[in-house]
Short mmCIF file of C-alpha atoms in Angstrom, two decimals:
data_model
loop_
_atom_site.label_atom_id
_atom_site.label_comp_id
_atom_site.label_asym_id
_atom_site.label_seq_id
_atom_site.Cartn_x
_atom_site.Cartn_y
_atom_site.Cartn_z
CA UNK A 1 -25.76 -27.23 -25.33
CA UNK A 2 -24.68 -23.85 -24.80
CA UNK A 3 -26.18 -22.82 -21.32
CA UNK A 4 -24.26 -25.58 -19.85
CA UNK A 5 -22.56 -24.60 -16.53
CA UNK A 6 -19.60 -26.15 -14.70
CA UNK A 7 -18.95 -24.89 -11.32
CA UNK A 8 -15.78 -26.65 -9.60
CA UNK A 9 -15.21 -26.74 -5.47
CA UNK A 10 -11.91 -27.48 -4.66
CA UNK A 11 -11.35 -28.25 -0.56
CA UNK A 12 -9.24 -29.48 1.59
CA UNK A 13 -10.77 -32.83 1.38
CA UNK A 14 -12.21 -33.02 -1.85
CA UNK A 15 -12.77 -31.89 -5.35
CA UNK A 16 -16.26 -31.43 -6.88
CA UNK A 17 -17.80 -31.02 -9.99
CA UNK A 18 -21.42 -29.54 -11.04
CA UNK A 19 -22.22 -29.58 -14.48
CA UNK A 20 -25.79 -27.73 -14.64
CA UNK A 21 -27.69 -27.15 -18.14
CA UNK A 22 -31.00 -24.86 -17.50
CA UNK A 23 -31.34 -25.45 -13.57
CA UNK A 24 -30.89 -29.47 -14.47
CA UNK A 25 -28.03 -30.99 -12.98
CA UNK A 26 -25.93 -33.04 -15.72
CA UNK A 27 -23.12 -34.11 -13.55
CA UNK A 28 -22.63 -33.96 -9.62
CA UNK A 29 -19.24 -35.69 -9.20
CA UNK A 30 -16.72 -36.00 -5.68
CA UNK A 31 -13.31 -37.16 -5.81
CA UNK A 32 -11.27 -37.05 -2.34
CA UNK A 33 -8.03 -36.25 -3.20
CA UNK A 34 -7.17 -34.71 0.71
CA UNK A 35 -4.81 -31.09 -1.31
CA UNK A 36 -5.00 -30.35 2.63
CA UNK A 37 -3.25 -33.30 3.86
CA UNK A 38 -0.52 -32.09 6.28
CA UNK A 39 -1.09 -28.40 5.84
CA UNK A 40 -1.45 -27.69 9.09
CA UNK A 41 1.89 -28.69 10.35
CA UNK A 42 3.92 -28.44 7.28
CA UNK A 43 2.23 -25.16 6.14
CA UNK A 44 2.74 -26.63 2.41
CA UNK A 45 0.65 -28.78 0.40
CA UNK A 46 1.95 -32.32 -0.19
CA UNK A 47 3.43 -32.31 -4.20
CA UNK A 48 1.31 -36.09 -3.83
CA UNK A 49 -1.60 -34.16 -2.81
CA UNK A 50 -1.27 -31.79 -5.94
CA UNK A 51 -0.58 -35.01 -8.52
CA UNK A 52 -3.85 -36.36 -6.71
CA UNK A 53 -6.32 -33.38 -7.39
CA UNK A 54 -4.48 -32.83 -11.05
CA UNK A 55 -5.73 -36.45 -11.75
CA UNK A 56 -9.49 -35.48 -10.56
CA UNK A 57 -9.06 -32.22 -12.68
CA UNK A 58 -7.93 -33.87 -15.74
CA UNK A 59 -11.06 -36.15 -15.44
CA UNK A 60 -12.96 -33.17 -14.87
CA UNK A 61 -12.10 -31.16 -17.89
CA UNK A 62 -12.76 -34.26 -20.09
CA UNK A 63 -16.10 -34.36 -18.85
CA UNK A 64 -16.57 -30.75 -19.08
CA UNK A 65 -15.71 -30.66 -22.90
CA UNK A 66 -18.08 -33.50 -23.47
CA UNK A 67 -21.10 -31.40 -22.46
CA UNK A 68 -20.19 -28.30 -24.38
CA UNK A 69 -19.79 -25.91 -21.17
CA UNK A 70 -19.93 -22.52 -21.87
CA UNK A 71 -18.58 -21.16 -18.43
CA UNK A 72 -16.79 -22.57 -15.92
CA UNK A 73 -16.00 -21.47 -12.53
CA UNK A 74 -13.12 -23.04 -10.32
CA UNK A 75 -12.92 -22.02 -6.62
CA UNK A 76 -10.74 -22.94 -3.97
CA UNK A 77 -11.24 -22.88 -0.27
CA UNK A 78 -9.59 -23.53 2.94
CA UNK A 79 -5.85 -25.40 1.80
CA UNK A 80 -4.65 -22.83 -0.98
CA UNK A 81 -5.54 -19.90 1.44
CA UNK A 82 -2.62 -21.34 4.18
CA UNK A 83 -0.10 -23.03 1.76
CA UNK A 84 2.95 -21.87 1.52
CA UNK A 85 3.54 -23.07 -2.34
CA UNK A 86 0.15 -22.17 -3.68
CA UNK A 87 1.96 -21.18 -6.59
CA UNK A 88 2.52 -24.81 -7.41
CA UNK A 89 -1.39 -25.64 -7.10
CA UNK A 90 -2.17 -22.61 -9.28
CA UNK A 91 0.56 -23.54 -11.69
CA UNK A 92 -1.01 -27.26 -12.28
CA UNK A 93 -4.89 -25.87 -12.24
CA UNK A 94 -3.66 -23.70 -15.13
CA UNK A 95 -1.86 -26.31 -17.03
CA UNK A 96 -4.92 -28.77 -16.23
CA UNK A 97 -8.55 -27.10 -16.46
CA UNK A 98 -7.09 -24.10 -19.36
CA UNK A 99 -7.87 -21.35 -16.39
CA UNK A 100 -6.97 -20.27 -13.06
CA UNK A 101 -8.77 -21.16 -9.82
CA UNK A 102 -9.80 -18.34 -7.89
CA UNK A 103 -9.14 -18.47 -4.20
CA UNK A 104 -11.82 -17.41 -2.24
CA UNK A 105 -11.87 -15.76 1.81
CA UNK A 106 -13.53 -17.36 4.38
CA UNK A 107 -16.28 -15.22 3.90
CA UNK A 108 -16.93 -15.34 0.03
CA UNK A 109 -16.81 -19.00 0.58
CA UNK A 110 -19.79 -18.71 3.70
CA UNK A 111 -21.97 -16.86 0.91
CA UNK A 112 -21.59 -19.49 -1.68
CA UNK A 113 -22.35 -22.10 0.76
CA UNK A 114 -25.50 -20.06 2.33
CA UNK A 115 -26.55 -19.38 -1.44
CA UNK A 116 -26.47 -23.41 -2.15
CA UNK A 117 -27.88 -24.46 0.81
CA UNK A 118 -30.77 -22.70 0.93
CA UNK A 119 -32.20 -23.16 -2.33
CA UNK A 120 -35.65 -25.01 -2.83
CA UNK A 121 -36.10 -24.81 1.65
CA UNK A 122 -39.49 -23.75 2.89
CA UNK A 123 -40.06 -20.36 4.45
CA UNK A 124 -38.06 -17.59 4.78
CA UNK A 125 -35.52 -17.88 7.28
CA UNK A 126 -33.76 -16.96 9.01
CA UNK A 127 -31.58 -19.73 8.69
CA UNK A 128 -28.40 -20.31 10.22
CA UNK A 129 -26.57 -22.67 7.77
CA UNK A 130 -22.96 -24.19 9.02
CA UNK A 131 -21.17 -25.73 6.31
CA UNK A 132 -18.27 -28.18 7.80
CA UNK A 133 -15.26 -28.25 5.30
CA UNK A 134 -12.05 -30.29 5.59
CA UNK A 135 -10.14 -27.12 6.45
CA UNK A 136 -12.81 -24.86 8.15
CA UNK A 137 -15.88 -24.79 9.05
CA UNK A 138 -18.59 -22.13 7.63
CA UNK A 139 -21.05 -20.13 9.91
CA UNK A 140 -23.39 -17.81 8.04
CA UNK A 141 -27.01 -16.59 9.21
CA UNK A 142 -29.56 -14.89 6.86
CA UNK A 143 -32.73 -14.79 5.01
CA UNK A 144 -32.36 -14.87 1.60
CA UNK A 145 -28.54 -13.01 1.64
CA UNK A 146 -25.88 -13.33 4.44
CA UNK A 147 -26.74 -11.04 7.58
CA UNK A 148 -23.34 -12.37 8.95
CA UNK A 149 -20.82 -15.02 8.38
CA UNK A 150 -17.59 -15.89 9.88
CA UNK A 151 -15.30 -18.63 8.71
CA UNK A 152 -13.03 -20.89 11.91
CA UNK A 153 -10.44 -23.19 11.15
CA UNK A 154 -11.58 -26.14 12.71
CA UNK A 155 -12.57 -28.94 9.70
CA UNK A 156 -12.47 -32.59 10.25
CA UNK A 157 -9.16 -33.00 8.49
CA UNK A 158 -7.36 -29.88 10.39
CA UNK A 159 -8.83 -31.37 13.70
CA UNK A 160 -7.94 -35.19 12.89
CA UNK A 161 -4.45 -34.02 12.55
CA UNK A 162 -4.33 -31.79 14.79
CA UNK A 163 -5.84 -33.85 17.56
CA UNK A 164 -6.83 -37.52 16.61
CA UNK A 165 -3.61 -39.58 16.07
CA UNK A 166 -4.85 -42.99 17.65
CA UNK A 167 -7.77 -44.77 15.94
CA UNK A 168 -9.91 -45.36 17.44
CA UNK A 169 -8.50 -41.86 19.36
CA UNK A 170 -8.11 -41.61 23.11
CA UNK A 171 -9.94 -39.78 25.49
CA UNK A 172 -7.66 -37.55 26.16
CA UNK A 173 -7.32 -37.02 22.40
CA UNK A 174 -10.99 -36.21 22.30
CA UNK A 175 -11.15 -34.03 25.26
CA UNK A 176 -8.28 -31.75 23.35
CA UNK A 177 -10.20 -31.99 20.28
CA UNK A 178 -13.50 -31.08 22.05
CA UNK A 179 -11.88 -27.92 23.67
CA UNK A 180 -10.25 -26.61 20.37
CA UNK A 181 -13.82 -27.19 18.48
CA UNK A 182 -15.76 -25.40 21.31
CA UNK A 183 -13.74 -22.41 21.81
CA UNK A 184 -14.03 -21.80 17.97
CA UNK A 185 -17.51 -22.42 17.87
CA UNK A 186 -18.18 -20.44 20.85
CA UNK A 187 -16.55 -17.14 18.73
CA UNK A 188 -18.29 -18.19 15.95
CA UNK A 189 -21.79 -17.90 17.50
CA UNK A 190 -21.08 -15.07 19.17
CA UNK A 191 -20.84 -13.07 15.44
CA UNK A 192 -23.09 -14.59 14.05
CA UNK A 193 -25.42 -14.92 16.56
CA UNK A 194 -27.62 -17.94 17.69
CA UNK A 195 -31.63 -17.09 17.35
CA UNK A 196 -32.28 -18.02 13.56
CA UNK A 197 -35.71 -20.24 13.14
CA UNK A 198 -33.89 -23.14 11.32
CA UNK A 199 -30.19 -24.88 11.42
CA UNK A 200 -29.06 -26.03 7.80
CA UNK A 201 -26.43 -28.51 7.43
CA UNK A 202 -23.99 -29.13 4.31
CA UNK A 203 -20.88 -30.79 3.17
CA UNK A 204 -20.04 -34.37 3.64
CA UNK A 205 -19.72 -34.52 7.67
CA UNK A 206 -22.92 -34.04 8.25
CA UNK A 207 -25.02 -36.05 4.61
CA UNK A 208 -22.66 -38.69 5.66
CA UNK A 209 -24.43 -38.67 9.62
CA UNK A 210 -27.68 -38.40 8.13
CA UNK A 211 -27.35 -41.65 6.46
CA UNK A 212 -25.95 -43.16 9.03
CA UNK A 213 -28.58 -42.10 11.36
CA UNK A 214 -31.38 -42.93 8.35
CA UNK A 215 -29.67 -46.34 8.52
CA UNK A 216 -29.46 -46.27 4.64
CA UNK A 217 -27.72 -49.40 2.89
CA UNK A 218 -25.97 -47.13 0.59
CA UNK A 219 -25.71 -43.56 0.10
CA UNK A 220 -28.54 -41.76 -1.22
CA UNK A 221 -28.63 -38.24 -1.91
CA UNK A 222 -32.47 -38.04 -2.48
CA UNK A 223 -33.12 -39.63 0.66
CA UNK A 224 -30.43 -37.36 2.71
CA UNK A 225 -31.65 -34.27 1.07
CA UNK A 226 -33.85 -32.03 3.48
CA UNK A 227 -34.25 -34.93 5.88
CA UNK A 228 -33.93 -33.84 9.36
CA UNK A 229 -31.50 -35.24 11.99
CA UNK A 230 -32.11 -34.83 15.77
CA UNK A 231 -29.36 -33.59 17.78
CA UNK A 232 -30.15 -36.72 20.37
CA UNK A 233 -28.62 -38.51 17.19
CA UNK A 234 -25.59 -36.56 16.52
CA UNK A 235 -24.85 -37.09 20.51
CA UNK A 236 -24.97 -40.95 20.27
CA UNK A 237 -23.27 -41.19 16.22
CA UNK A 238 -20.14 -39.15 17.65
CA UNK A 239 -20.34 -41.40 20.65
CA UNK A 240 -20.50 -44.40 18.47
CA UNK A 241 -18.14 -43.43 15.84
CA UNK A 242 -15.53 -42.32 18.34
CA UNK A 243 -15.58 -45.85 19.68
CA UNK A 244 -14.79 -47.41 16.30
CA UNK A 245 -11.85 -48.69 14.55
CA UNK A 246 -11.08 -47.58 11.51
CA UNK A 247 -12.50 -50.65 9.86
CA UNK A 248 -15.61 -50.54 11.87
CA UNK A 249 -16.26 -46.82 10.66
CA UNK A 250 -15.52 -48.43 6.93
CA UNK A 251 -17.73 -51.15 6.74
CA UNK A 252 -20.94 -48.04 7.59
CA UNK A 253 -22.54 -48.85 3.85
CA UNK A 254 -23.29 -44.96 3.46
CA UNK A 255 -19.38 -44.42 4.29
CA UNK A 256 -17.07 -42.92 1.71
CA UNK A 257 -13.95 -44.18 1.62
CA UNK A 258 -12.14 -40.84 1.86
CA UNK A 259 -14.12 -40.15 4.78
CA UNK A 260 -13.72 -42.95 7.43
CA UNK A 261 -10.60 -41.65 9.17
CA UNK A 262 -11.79 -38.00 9.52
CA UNK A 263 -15.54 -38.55 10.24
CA UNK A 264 -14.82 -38.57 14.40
CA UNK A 265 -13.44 -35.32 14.24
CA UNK A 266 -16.40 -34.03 11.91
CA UNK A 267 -19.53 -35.42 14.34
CA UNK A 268 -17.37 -33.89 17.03
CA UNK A 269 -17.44 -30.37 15.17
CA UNK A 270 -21.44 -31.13 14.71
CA UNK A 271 -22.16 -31.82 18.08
CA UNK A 272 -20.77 -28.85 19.69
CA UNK A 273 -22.86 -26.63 17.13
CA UNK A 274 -25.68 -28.57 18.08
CA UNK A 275 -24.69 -28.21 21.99
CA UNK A 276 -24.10 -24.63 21.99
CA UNK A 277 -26.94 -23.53 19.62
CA UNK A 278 -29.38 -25.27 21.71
CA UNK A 279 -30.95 -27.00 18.63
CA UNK A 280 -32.83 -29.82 18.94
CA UNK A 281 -32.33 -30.82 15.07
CA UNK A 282 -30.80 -29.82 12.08
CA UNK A 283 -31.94 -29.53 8.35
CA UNK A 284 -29.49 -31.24 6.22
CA UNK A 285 -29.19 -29.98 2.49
CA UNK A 286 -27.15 -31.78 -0.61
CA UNK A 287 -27.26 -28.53 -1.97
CA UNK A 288 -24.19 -26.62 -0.85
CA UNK A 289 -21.21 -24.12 -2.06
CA UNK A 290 -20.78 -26.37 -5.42
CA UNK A 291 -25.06 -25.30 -6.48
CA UNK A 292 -23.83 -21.44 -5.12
CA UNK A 293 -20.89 -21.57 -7.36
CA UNK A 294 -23.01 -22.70 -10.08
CA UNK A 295 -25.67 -20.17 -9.49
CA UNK A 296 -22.88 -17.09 -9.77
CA UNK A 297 -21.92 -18.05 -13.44
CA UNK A 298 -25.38 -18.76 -15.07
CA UNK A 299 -27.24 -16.06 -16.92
#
């Protein structure tokens, strides 16, 4: 092929590959593999957690060699920046892919994700794109290259842990949730300001409400990309969802497995964006960090 891409995003939740051959995508692959689980207590990522994401890797490469990639590029966000054994991570990513994975700040990360997201959207901004991670959550307003961004560490696995012990969680639980998630959100608004003509959504939180709210019987990207979800939705979905069991949340058809025990904490995270930004809707793009990482390697 020759011009084939690969561009690899490597969260706290999951692992993601984009193969990409002249603009076309070849292969768009997720594997949740959680590298975050327990970082936020332990301050160490779980040796299980690294066995987990070396398996997704290993897959990875062999797909990557079947398509005659030229470049690849392997970034990783939010769990390998607090860990205190990254060096184990880094040591397995070597042995596994044939090259290191870069860790990326909170910022580089918010320009990858703006670069993705706003590809192929009408207009010219501003946008205001929030990108809601398993670690973090991305805030980053501009036209066509970041104004400003700022990176908070509330993601819906930090905050499930953190917060969200009981399934379906408690009130209480939710109240302390809500408060953590606001204050951050409130600093984060406050850089990056809150007057942009259009809020962009990525990352698996919010596709995953969109086809909830689309009532899809399975998950379709197509039909989730650039569709629009009103913020009257988001209120009653984290409503809904908070009410759930876990096997409720489960049974959703659009509902990844890896995703059912953190997705409270997520709409949670959405709705006080949407609260505080006064936005009546959101844009929600498929398109995200993965196509920005993509992007940065192709000639």
């Amino acid at each position: 092929m020759g011009d084939a891409v690969a561009a690899i995003d490597c969260g706290t939740n999951s692992i993601r590959l984009l193969i990409t051959d002249g603009g076309r995508d070849v292969e768009r692959l997720m594997r949740i593999v959680r590298l975050g689980a327990g970082v936020d207590r332990t301050g160490r990522l779980d040796p299980g957690a690294i066995e987990r994401t070396r398996v997704a890797l290993a897959e990875y490469r062999t797909l990557i060699e079947s398509h005659g990639v030229s470049r690849i590029r392997m970034v990783a966000t939010s769990a390998t920046r607090d860990a205190a054994n990254a060096a184990d991570f880094h040591d397995m990513v070597h042995a596994t892919l044939g090259q290191p994975a870069e860790v990326i700040t909170g910022t580089e990360e918010a320009a990858l994700s703006f670069g993705g997201a706003v590809t192929g959207l009408d207009g010219s901004g501003p946008y205001l794109v929030v990108d809601i991670g398993g670690g973090s959550t991305e805030f980053v307003r501009g036209r066509r290259a970041v104004d400003s961004a700022i990176s908070m560490d509330i993601g819906c696995v930090r905050m499930t842990e953190r917060h969200l012990p009981a399934d379906p969680p408690t009130a209480e639980q939710l109240d302390a949730a809500t408060r953590d998630i606001d204050m951050a959100v409130a600093e984060a608004l406050a850089h990056v300001g809150t007057d942009p003509a259009t809020l962009v959504g990525v990352a698996g939180t919010v596709t995953t409400l969109a086809g909830i709210a689309l009532g899809l019987d399975h998950y379709d990207p197509a039909r989730i990309h650039h569709s629009v979800l009103p913020a009257v939705s988001v209120e009653r979905l984290a409503a809904e969802l908070s009410a759930m069991d876990h096997d409720t949340r489960a049974a959703i058809p659009v509902m990844h497995p890896g995703r059912v025990d953190v997705i409270i904490a997520g709409a949670l995270i959405l709705r006080e964006i949407m609260r505080q930004t006064g936005f009546t809707e959101i844009v929600v793009s498929e398109h995200d960090i993965l196509d920005g990482i993509a992007a940065s390697i192709q000639h």
